[in-house]
Amino acid sequence: MPAIERPWAAELRAAPALWDIARAVGGGPFHVIHPATFADNLTGMISALADADVRGTVYYGKKANKAAAWLPECARPSAGVDVASVPELVQALGNGIRGEDIGVTGAAKPDGLMWLSLRHGCLLAIDAADELERLGAVARTHGETARILLRVRPPSAPSSRFGFAPDDLAAAMRRCRELPVELLGFSFHLDGYAPAPRAELAAALIDACADARALGHRADRISIGGGIACSYVSRDAWERFEQDRHDGWFHAGRNPAKTYPYHQAPTGAAMVAAILEHDCGGATLAHRLREAGVSLLLEPGRALVDGAGFSAFPVLGCKPSDGDHLLTTVAGLSMSLSEQWKGSEYLPDPVLVRAPGSPPEAESAGVRTAIAGSSCMEYDVLTWRAVPVPGVPRRGDLLIYPNTAGYQMDKNESGFHQLPLPPKVVIEGGGRWRLDTDHPTQEI
C-alpha cells in the first residue's frame, strides 16, 4: 500500500541531502521531521474553528511525538500544547508556550506536576474526586487558584477508568465552590474517529456548562480531546488490503487481528468542520456553542504531525526466507516503529532508496521482503508483511518508512543492546537541516 505523502518528503528522498544526513548521523537509523507541515495542519484546524465562527483552541497532544521542533509552531493565537508530565511541561515552557496556553491532562497527577502547573497558570483536566481534593490542597498551600476542567466519563464507555461518572460529576461541581479552583468547563476523550459522537457529547456538555454556571462557575469551554482522523493510504488500496489479505502475505503467518484504520474520511481540518456542522437536536454544534458562549478545545496529536515526518533505516543485509519472500535486516530496532509493539502492523509500504554509487542492477519484478531489526530477538521485526521492493535490498541502502511522526517514531523507543536512540533531524527552509534540540534555536 503506497503511502499518501506530502511533497517535501518525496523531494528529500530523491535529494543528495538525504545522504548528507545519513552520513552525519553515523550510519544508524534516523527520523526526519518537517515543522512546516505541522504548521499547515495546525493552521487548517484553527481555520476550521474560525470559519464556523466558534471560539476555541487547538492544543497539540505532545505525547504523539517528543520532538521540540513542533512546539514553537504552537506559540500563536488559538494554539497551545497538551502535556501530561513535568518534563513535557518544562519543554513546552522552554519553547515559548505560555502557561495559560498549556493544558495538563492524565489521571492522578503528581503533586509536583500540579504545583508547576499552578505556578504557570495552566489549565488542568481533573479526573477524579481525590485528585480534585489534592489539587485544592496544593493550591491552598501555595496561595494559588487552579484553572480546571472536569473530565467526564463518556456514557458510551461506562467502565472506562477515566473521568467522573454522572453522579460524581454533579458532586464535583458543588465541591468546586468550596476549593481554590476556577471551574472553566469540561473535557472528555472518545475512542474511535467518528465526528458524530464527539459533536453529540459536546452538545450534551453545553447543558452541563449551564448547570455549572447556575452554581456560580464560569464554565465556558469544552474539550473534545483528540481522535482527529488521518489517512495514510488511498481508499482503494485500503479496501483491497482488507478484502484480500491472508496469512501468506506475512512472514511466519503473522497476520495481525487488528490494525489502525489506515484510510479514513473526513480527516484533519475537514473532520473538525464535520464535528462543528453536525446536527445536534435541530441546530449545528457550532450554532449551539455560539449561542451558549462556549469555546471548543481540541487536543489532536497524530493529526497535527500527519505527513510531517519519516523514518530511515540503513540496510545491513538480506537473505532468503522460508516462503516466497526475502528477509532484510536493518540497523536499529522495531521499537522505533511503535505499531509493531501493539500486536499490530504499520501498513504503509516502506520505500527502498539505493545508496549513491550503487552498481547498476536490473530491477527484479516481484521482489518482496519482510524487514527485521538488528537485535537478537526473533520478534524484533519492523514489517511482518512481505512488502514489494523494486530490487533486492543491499547493504548501505535505506528503507524509508513514510509518515511516522504520529506515535511511531518514539513512543516505544528503547536503548536495548545499548544502541543509541535514532536522532531526529529537523528540515528547515532553504535546504537547511539540523538536529532537534530541547531548546529553541537562535533563529526563532
Short mmCIF file of C-alpha atoms in Angstrom, two decimals:
data_model
loop_
_atom_site.label_atom_id
_atom_site.label_comp_id
_atom_site.label_asym_id
_atom_site.label_seq_id
_atom_site.Cartn_x
_atom_site.Cartn_y
_atom_site.Cartn_z
CA MET A 1 0.00 0.00 0.00
CA PRO A 2 1.84 3.13 -1.16
CA ALA A 3 1.64 5.91 1.40
CA ILE A 4 -0.02 9.26 0.88
CA GLU A 5 2.87 11.71 1.21
CA ARG A 6 3.41 15.46 1.27
CA PRO A 7 5.69 16.85 -1.48
CA TRP A 8 8.57 17.70 0.86
CA ALA A 9 9.08 14.04 1.81
CA ALA A 10 9.33 12.69 -1.73
CA GLU A 11 11.60 15.60 -2.71
CA LEU A 12 14.01 14.96 0.17
CA ARG A 13 14.06 11.23 -0.52
CA ALA A 14 15.40 11.98 -4.01
CA ALA A 15 17.88 14.69 -2.92
CA PRO A 16 21.59 14.41 -2.05
CA ALA A 17 20.77 15.99 1.33
CA LEU A 18 19.26 12.68 2.45
CA TRP A 19 22.67 11.04 2.21
CA ASP A 20 24.39 14.01 3.85
CA ILE A 21 22.09 13.42 6.81
CA ALA A 22 22.70 9.66 6.77
CA ARG A 23 26.48 10.16 6.88
CA ALA A 24 26.25 12.86 9.54
CA VAL A 25 24.28 10.69 11.96
CA GLY A 26 26.82 7.89 11.73
CA GLY A 27 25.19 5.10 9.77
CA GLY A 28 22.34 4.30 12.12
CA PRO A 29 18.61 4.85 11.77
CA PHE A 30 17.26 8.37 11.96
CA HIS A 31 13.96 10.23 11.94
CA VAL A 32 13.23 13.27 9.78
CA ILE A 33 10.65 15.87 10.81
CA HIS A 34 9.17 18.85 8.96
CA PRO A 35 7.70 21.56 11.22
CA ALA A 36 6.28 23.50 8.26
CA THR A 37 3.84 20.65 7.58
CA PHE A 38 2.86 20.62 11.25
CA ALA A 39 2.22 24.37 10.99
CA ASP A 40 -0.01 23.85 7.94
CA ASN A 41 -2.03 21.18 9.77
CA LEU A 42 -2.42 23.45 12.79
CA THR A 43 -3.49 26.40 10.63
CA GLY A 44 -6.15 24.23 8.99
CA MET A 45 -7.73 23.25 12.30
CA ILE A 46 -7.63 26.79 13.68
CA SER A 47 -9.23 27.99 10.44
CA ALA A 48 -12.00 25.36 10.73
CA LEU A 49 -12.97 26.87 14.08
CA ALA A 50 -12.80 30.41 12.71
CA ASP A 51 -14.81 29.53 9.59
CA ALA A 52 -17.60 28.24 11.84
CA ASP A 53 -17.38 31.41 13.96
CA VAL A 54 -16.55 29.30 17.02
CA ARG A 55 -14.07 30.41 19.65
CA GLY A 56 -11.57 27.74 20.54
CA THR A 57 -8.03 26.49 20.98
CA VAL A 58 -6.10 23.68 19.30
CA TYR A 59 -3.72 22.06 21.80
CA TYR A 60 -1.03 19.83 20.31
CA GLY A 61 -1.18 16.46 22.11
CA LYS A 62 2.54 16.24 22.80
CA LYS A 63 2.54 12.51 23.55
CA ALA A 64 2.31 11.85 19.80
CA ASN A 65 5.95 12.86 19.26
CA LYS A 66 8.64 14.01 21.69
CA ALA A 67 10.43 16.43 19.32
CA ALA A 68 10.73 20.02 20.49
CA ALA A 69 10.68 21.43 16.95
CA TRP A 70 6.88 21.35 16.80
CA LEU A 71 6.42 23.49 19.89
CA PRO A 72 7.36 26.97 18.61
CA GLU A 73 4.68 26.49 15.95
CA CYS A 74 2.13 26.37 18.81
CA ALA A 75 3.14 29.80 20.16
CA ARG A 76 0.40 31.62 18.27
CA PRO A 77 -3.19 32.71 18.95
CA SER A 78 -5.75 29.90 19.30
CA ALA A 79 -3.00 27.30 19.77
CA GLY A 80 -1.37 25.57 22.71
CA VAL A 81 0.13 22.31 23.93
CA ASP A 82 -1.36 19.40 25.88
CA VAL A 83 1.08 17.74 28.32
CA ALA A 84 0.90 15.03 30.99
CA SER A 85 4.25 15.15 32.82
CA VAL A 86 6.72 17.61 34.31
CA PRO A 87 9.30 17.08 31.50
CA GLU A 88 6.66 17.70 28.84
CA LEU A 89 5.51 20.85 30.65
CA VAL A 90 9.07 22.13 31.08
CA GLN A 91 9.84 21.53 27.40
CA ALA A 92 6.70 23.40 26.34
CA LEU A 93 7.52 26.36 28.59
CA GLY A 94 11.11 26.34 27.35
CA ASN A 95 9.94 26.61 23.76
CA GLY A 96 7.86 29.72 24.29
CA ILE A 97 4.41 28.37 25.17
CA ARG A 98 2.76 30.45 27.86
CA GLY A 99 1.41 28.53 30.82
CA GLU A 100 -2.11 29.81 30.12
CA ASP A 101 -1.88 28.06 26.72
CA ILE A 102 -0.87 24.69 28.16
CA GLY A 103 -3.39 22.00 29.05
CA VAL A 104 -2.35 19.40 31.62
CA THR A 105 -4.09 16.03 31.34
CA GLY A 106 -3.58 12.50 32.62
CA ALA A 107 -5.08 10.77 35.63
CA ALA A 108 -3.88 11.17 39.26
CA LYS A 109 -1.29 13.84 38.56
CA PRO A 110 1.70 14.00 40.93
CA ASP A 111 1.77 16.93 43.34
CA GLY A 112 4.89 18.28 41.62
CA LEU A 113 3.10 18.48 38.28
CA MET A 114 0.14 20.16 39.98
CA TRP A 115 2.40 22.72 41.65
CA LEU A 116 4.32 23.62 38.48
CA SER A 117 1.04 23.86 36.54
CA LEU A 118 -0.41 26.19 39.18
CA ARG A 119 2.68 28.41 39.13
CA HIS A 120 2.30 28.94 35.39
CA GLY A 121 -1.49 29.22 35.20
CA CYS A 122 -2.00 26.07 33.14
CA LEU A 123 -5.42 24.52 32.53
CA LEU A 124 -5.71 21.20 34.39
CA ALA A 125 -8.17 18.46 33.44
CA ILE A 126 -9.22 16.80 36.69
CA ASP A 127 -10.08 13.12 36.53
CA ALA A 128 -11.45 12.14 39.94
CA ALA A 129 -12.69 13.41 43.29
CA ASP A 130 -9.50 12.54 45.16
CA GLU A 131 -7.42 14.36 42.55
CA LEU A 132 -9.65 17.41 42.95
CA GLU A 133 -9.08 17.34 46.71
CA ARG A 134 -5.30 17.06 46.32
CA LEU A 135 -5.25 19.90 43.83
CA GLY A 136 -7.26 22.05 46.21
CA ALA A 137 -4.78 21.31 48.99
CA VAL A 138 -1.75 22.12 46.82
CA ALA A 139 -3.38 25.34 45.59
CA ARG A 140 -4.28 26.42 49.13
CA THR A 141 -0.77 25.67 50.44
CA HIS A 142 0.84 27.83 47.76
CA GLY A 143 -1.76 30.58 47.64
CA GLU A 144 -2.82 29.80 44.07
CA THR A 145 -6.14 29.35 42.28
CA ALA A 146 -6.26 26.40 39.91
CA ARG A 147 -7.83 26.72 36.46
CA ILE A 148 -9.59 23.41 35.79
CA LEU A 149 -11.81 21.32 33.58
CA LEU A 150 -13.65 18.30 34.97
CA ARG A 151 -13.15 15.23 32.82
CA VAL A 152 -16.39 13.42 32.04
CA ARG A 153 -16.68 9.65 31.67
CA PRO A 154 -18.42 9.10 28.32
CA PRO A 155 -21.82 7.35 28.52
CA SER A 156 -20.58 5.06 25.75
CA ALA A 157 -17.72 3.84 27.99
CA PRO A 158 -19.23 3.29 31.46
CA SER A 159 -16.35 1.03 32.53
CA SER A 160 -13.61 3.47 31.50
CA ARG A 161 -11.04 4.15 34.19
CA PHE A 162 -11.02 7.84 33.25
CA GLY A 163 -13.37 10.66 34.19
CA PHE A 164 -16.28 11.41 36.52
CA ALA A 165 -19.46 9.34 36.36
CA PRO A 166 -22.66 11.48 36.14
CA ASP A 167 -23.49 11.50 39.86
CA ASP A 168 -19.88 12.13 40.80
CA LEU A 169 -19.69 14.98 38.29
CA ALA A 170 -22.58 16.82 39.92
CA ALA A 171 -20.94 16.42 43.34
CA ALA A 172 -17.60 17.65 41.96
CA MET A 173 -19.24 20.80 40.56
CA ARG A 174 -20.65 21.56 44.00
CA ARG A 175 -17.32 20.81 45.69
CA CYS A 176 -15.51 23.23 43.36
CA ARG A 177 -17.39 26.09 45.05
CA GLU A 178 -15.51 25.29 48.28
CA LEU A 179 -11.99 24.90 46.88
CA PRO A 180 -9.45 27.40 45.46
CA VAL A 181 -10.28 26.40 41.90
CA GLU A 182 -11.88 28.12 38.91
CA LEU A 183 -14.10 25.65 37.07
CA LEU A 184 -13.80 26.63 33.41
CA GLY A 185 -15.66 23.72 31.87
CA PHE A 186 -15.48 20.03 30.96
CA SER A 187 -13.44 17.61 28.90
CA PHE A 188 -13.73 14.10 27.50
CA HIS A 189 -11.91 11.63 25.30
CA LEU A 190 -13.57 9.10 22.99
CA ASP A 191 -12.21 6.01 21.27
CA GLY A 192 -12.60 5.82 17.51
CA TYR A 193 -12.54 8.57 14.91
CA ALA A 194 -16.17 9.38 14.13
CA PRO A 195 -17.30 13.05 14.16
CA ALA A 196 -20.89 12.46 15.34
CA PRO A 197 -20.23 11.04 18.84
CA ARG A 198 -17.85 13.91 19.61
CA ALA A 199 -20.35 16.51 18.49
CA GLU A 200 -23.20 14.93 20.43
CA LEU A 201 -21.30 14.60 23.70
CA ALA A 202 -20.01 18.16 23.34
CA ALA A 203 -23.60 19.34 22.85
CA ALA A 204 -24.68 17.49 25.99
CA LEU A 205 -21.90 19.18 27.94
CA ILE A 206 -23.19 22.59 26.89
CA ASP A 207 -26.08 21.79 29.23
CA ALA A 208 -23.54 20.83 31.91
CA CYS A 209 -21.94 24.25 31.45
CA ALA A 210 -25.34 25.83 32.11
CA ASP A 211 -25.71 23.78 35.30
CA ALA A 212 -22.25 24.81 36.44
CA ARG A 213 -22.98 28.47 35.75
CA ALA A 214 -26.07 28.20 37.92
CA LEU A 215 -23.68 27.26 40.72
CA GLY A 216 -21.58 30.35 40.06
CA HIS A 217 -18.86 28.80 37.91
CA ARG A 218 -17.51 30.37 34.73
CA ALA A 219 -17.86 27.11 32.73
CA ASP A 220 -17.31 28.50 29.25
CA ARG A 221 -15.31 25.81 27.43
CA ILE A 222 -15.46 22.14 26.44
CA SER A 223 -12.55 19.98 25.32
CA ILE A 224 -13.37 17.09 23.00
CA GLY A 225 -9.87 15.61 23.28
CA GLY A 226 -8.12 14.06 20.28
CA GLY A 227 -9.04 11.32 17.84
CA ILE A 228 -8.95 13.56 14.77
CA ALA A 229 -8.60 11.10 11.90
CA CYS A 230 -5.75 10.70 9.39
CA SER A 231 -5.44 8.81 6.12
CA TYR A 232 -2.13 7.11 5.37
CA VAL A 233 -3.14 5.32 2.15
CA SER A 234 -5.78 5.69 -0.55
CA ARG A 235 -9.27 4.30 -0.14
CA ASP A 236 -8.79 1.82 -2.99
CA ALA A 237 -5.52 0.50 -1.53
CA TRP A 238 -7.04 0.08 1.92
CA GLU A 239 -10.16 -1.69 0.64
CA ARG A 240 -8.07 -4.08 -1.47
CA PHE A 241 -5.89 -4.88 1.50
CA GLU A 242 -8.81 -5.51 3.84
CA GLN A 243 -10.62 -7.70 1.30
CA ASP A 244 -7.68 -9.76 0.05
CA ARG A 245 -5.20 -10.14 2.89
CA HIS A 246 -4.32 -13.59 4.18
CA ASP A 247 -1.68 -15.18 6.37
CA GLY A 248 0.55 -15.92 3.38
CA TRP A 249 1.24 -12.22 2.92
CA PHE A 250 3.06 -12.14 6.26
CA HIS A 251 6.38 -13.59 7.42
CA ALA A 252 5.70 -16.58 9.68
CA GLY A 253 1.98 -16.05 9.04
CA ARG A 254 1.86 -13.10 11.47
CA ASN A 255 -1.34 -11.53 10.12
CA PRO A 256 -2.47 -9.06 12.82
CA ALA A 257 -6.03 -9.40 14.09
CA LYS A 258 -6.46 -5.64 14.27
CA THR A 259 -4.72 -2.58 12.83
CA TYR A 260 -5.18 1.17 12.78
CA PRO A 261 -7.68 2.19 10.05
CA TYR A 262 -5.12 3.46 7.55
CA HIS A 263 -7.75 5.11 5.36
CA GLN A 264 -10.45 7.33 6.85
CA ALA A 265 -12.67 10.26 5.91
CA PRO A 266 -13.09 13.01 6.85
CA THR A 267 -9.65 13.79 8.24
CA GLY A 268 -7.80 16.69 9.86
CA ALA A 269 -9.43 20.09 9.49
CA ALA A 270 -12.27 18.57 7.47
CA MET A 271 -13.16 16.35 10.42
CA VAL A 272 -13.12 19.37 12.74
CA ALA A 273 -15.53 21.09 10.34
CA ALA A 274 -17.74 17.97 10.29
CA ILE A 275 -17.92 17.96 14.09
CA LEU A 276 -18.94 21.61 14.12
CA GLU A 277 -21.53 21.11 11.36
CA HIS A 278 -23.15 18.04 12.95
CA ASP A 279 -26.86 18.44 13.73
CA CYS A 280 -27.37 18.28 17.49
CA GLY A 281 -31.10 18.43 18.11
CA GLY A 282 -32.10 20.77 15.29
CA ALA A 283 -29.05 23.03 15.36
CA THR A 284 -25.42 22.50 14.47
CA LEU A 285 -22.90 22.13 17.25
CA ALA A 286 -21.29 25.38 16.07
CA HIS A 287 -24.62 27.21 16.48
CA ARG A 288 -25.16 25.76 19.93
CA LEU A 289 -21.64 26.71 21.04
CA ARG A 290 -22.07 30.28 19.79
CA GLU A 291 -25.49 30.61 21.38
CA ALA A 292 -24.19 29.39 24.76
CA GLY A 293 -20.96 31.39 24.65
CA VAL A 294 -18.89 28.21 24.97
CA SER A 295 -15.45 27.67 23.41
CA LEU A 296 -14.37 24.37 21.85
CA LEU A 297 -10.97 22.94 22.74
CA LEU A 298 -9.22 20.22 20.70
CA GLU A 299 -6.25 18.05 21.66
CA PRO A 300 -5.06 16.42 18.40
CA GLY A 301 -1.69 14.69 18.30
CA ARG A 302 -1.37 12.34 15.33
CA ALA A 303 -3.43 14.65 13.10
CA LEU A 304 -1.09 17.61 13.64
CA VAL A 305 2.05 15.65 12.75
CA ASP A 306 0.30 13.90 9.83
CA GLY A 307 2.66 13.99 6.84
CA ALA A 308 5.33 15.75 8.90
CA GLY A 309 7.97 13.03 9.29
CA PHE A 310 9.53 9.80 8.09
CA SER A 311 11.97 7.24 9.49
CA ALA A 312 15.05 5.88 7.69
CA PHE A 313 16.72 2.55 8.45
CA PRO A 314 20.02 1.55 6.76
CA VAL A 315 20.05 -1.93 5.26
CA LEU A 316 22.57 -4.29 6.87
CA GLY A 317 21.84 -7.47 4.94
CA CYS A 318 19.32 -9.56 3.03
CA LYS A 319 18.76 -13.29 2.71
CA PRO A 320 16.13 -15.76 1.50
CA SER A 321 13.43 -16.77 3.93
CA ASP A 322 11.07 -19.69 4.10
CA GLY A 323 8.33 -19.00 1.59
CA ASP A 324 8.40 -16.74 -1.44
CA HIS A 325 9.97 -13.64 0.10
CA LEU A 326 13.26 -12.26 1.38
CA LEU A 327 14.20 -11.21 4.90
CA THR A 328 16.02 -7.87 5.15
CA THR A 329 17.80 -6.78 8.33
CA VAL A 330 18.21 -3.08 9.04
CA ALA A 331 20.19 -1.07 11.57
CA GLY A 332 18.10 -0.23 14.61
CA LEU A 333 15.16 -1.82 16.36
CA SER A 334 11.48 -2.30 15.72
CA MET A 335 10.84 -0.24 18.88
CA SER A 336 11.42 2.76 16.60
CA LEU A 337 8.31 1.76 14.65
CA SER A 338 5.92 1.50 17.54
CA GLU A 339 2.88 -0.07 15.89
CA GLN A 340 4.60 -3.46 15.94
CA TRP A 341 4.62 -3.38 19.74
CA LYS A 342 0.84 -3.31 19.99
CA GLY A 343 0.43 -6.68 18.30
CA SER A 344 -0.33 -4.77 15.12
CA GLU A 345 1.48 -3.73 11.95
CA TYR A 346 2.48 -0.42 10.35
CA LEU A 347 1.00 -0.93 6.91
CA PRO A 348 2.08 1.94 4.60
CA ASP A 349 4.81 0.48 2.36
CA PRO A 350 8.42 1.39 3.13
CA VAL A 351 10.40 2.79 0.20
CA LEU A 352 13.79 1.37 -0.84
CA VAL A 353 16.33 4.10 -1.68
CA ARG A 354 19.55 2.92 -3.30
CA ALA A 355 22.86 4.16 -1.90
CA PRO A 356 24.73 6.68 -4.09
CA GLY A 357 27.18 4.95 -6.40
CA SER A 358 25.43 1.59 -6.15
CA PRO A 359 26.42 -0.75 -9.01
CA PRO A 360 23.80 -0.97 -11.72
CA GLU A 361 21.44 -3.89 -11.36
CA ALA A 362 18.43 -4.92 -13.31
CA GLU A 363 15.50 -4.35 -11.02
CA SER A 364 13.66 -7.58 -10.30
CA ALA A 365 9.94 -7.71 -10.76
CA GLY A 366 8.00 -9.17 -7.87
CA VAL A 367 10.67 -8.98 -5.13
CA ARG A 368 9.06 -8.99 -1.70
CA THR A 369 10.68 -8.73 1.70
CA ALA A 370 9.90 -8.72 5.39
CA ILE A 371 12.06 -6.31 7.40
CA ALA A 372 13.70 -7.09 10.74
CA GLY A 373 15.64 -5.12 13.32
CA SER A 374 19.23 -5.84 14.29
CA SER A 375 18.66 -7.25 17.77
CA CYS A 376 18.90 -10.85 18.97
CA MET A 377 15.12 -11.22 19.33
CA GLU A 378 13.12 -13.34 16.90
CA TYR A 379 10.19 -10.94 17.23
CA ASP A 380 12.24 -7.78 16.50
CA VAL A 381 10.50 -7.24 13.16
CA LEU A 382 9.57 -3.85 11.68
CA THR A 383 7.39 -5.29 8.91
CA TRP A 384 6.00 -8.83 9.08
CA ARG A 385 4.15 -8.29 5.80
CA ALA A 386 6.31 -9.15 2.79
CA VAL A 387 6.31 -5.77 1.04
CA PRO A 388 7.18 -5.20 -2.61
CA VAL A 389 10.51 -3.53 -3.44
CA PRO A 390 12.00 -2.82 -6.88
CA GLY A 391 15.09 -4.99 -6.29
CA VAL A 392 16.98 -6.97 -3.69
CA PRO A 393 17.95 -4.59 -0.85
CA ARG A 394 21.73 -4.18 -0.49
CA ARG A 395 23.89 -3.14 2.44
CA GLY A 396 24.04 0.66 2.62
CA ASP A 397 20.65 1.25 1.01
CA LEU A 398 17.94 2.94 3.06
CA LEU A 399 14.47 1.66 3.79
CA ILE A 400 12.30 4.68 4.49
CA TYR A 401 9.02 4.39 6.35
CA PRO A 402 6.73 7.28 5.38
CA ASN A 403 4.56 9.38 7.69
CA THR A 404 5.83 8.01 11.01
CA ALA A 405 5.74 11.20 13.11
CA GLY A 406 2.44 10.28 14.81
CA TYR A 407 3.16 7.77 17.59
CA GLN A 408 5.55 5.65 15.51
CA MET A 409 8.94 7.33 15.97
CA ASP A 410 9.44 7.40 19.70
CA LYS A 411 6.50 6.03 21.64
CA ASN A 412 8.27 2.70 22.29
CA GLU A 413 11.90 3.50 21.54
CA SER A 414 14.40 1.67 23.71
CA GLY A 415 18.15 1.63 24.33
CA PHE A 416 18.18 -2.17 24.13
CA HIS A 417 21.67 -3.56 23.36
CA GLN A 418 22.87 -0.06 24.41
CA LEU A 419 22.06 1.15 20.92
CA PRO A 420 21.59 4.93 20.75
CA LEU A 421 18.10 6.23 20.05
CA PRO A 422 17.72 7.42 16.46
CA PRO A 423 18.23 11.19 16.25
CA LYS A 424 15.52 13.48 14.91
CA VAL A 425 16.60 15.69 12.03
CA VAL A 426 14.64 18.90 11.50
CA ILE A 427 14.15 20.02 7.89
CA GLU A 428 14.07 23.80 7.60
CA GLY A 429 13.54 26.18 4.69
CA GLY A 430 16.17 26.77 2.04
CA GLY A 431 17.54 23.25 2.13
CA ARG A 432 18.84 23.60 5.70
CA TRP A 433 18.62 20.88 8.33
CA ARG A 434 19.63 20.50 11.96
CA LEU A 435 19.27 18.08 14.84
CA ASP A 436 16.27 18.53 17.10
CA THR A 437 17.11 20.01 20.50
CA ASP A 438 15.07 20.63 23.64
CA HIS A 439 15.55 24.39 23.43
CA PRO A 440 14.75 26.96 20.72
CA THR A 441 17.30 27.64 18.03
CA GLN A 442 18.78 31.13 17.72
CA GLU A 443 16.74 31.81 14.58
CA ILE A 444 13.42 31.62 16.45
#
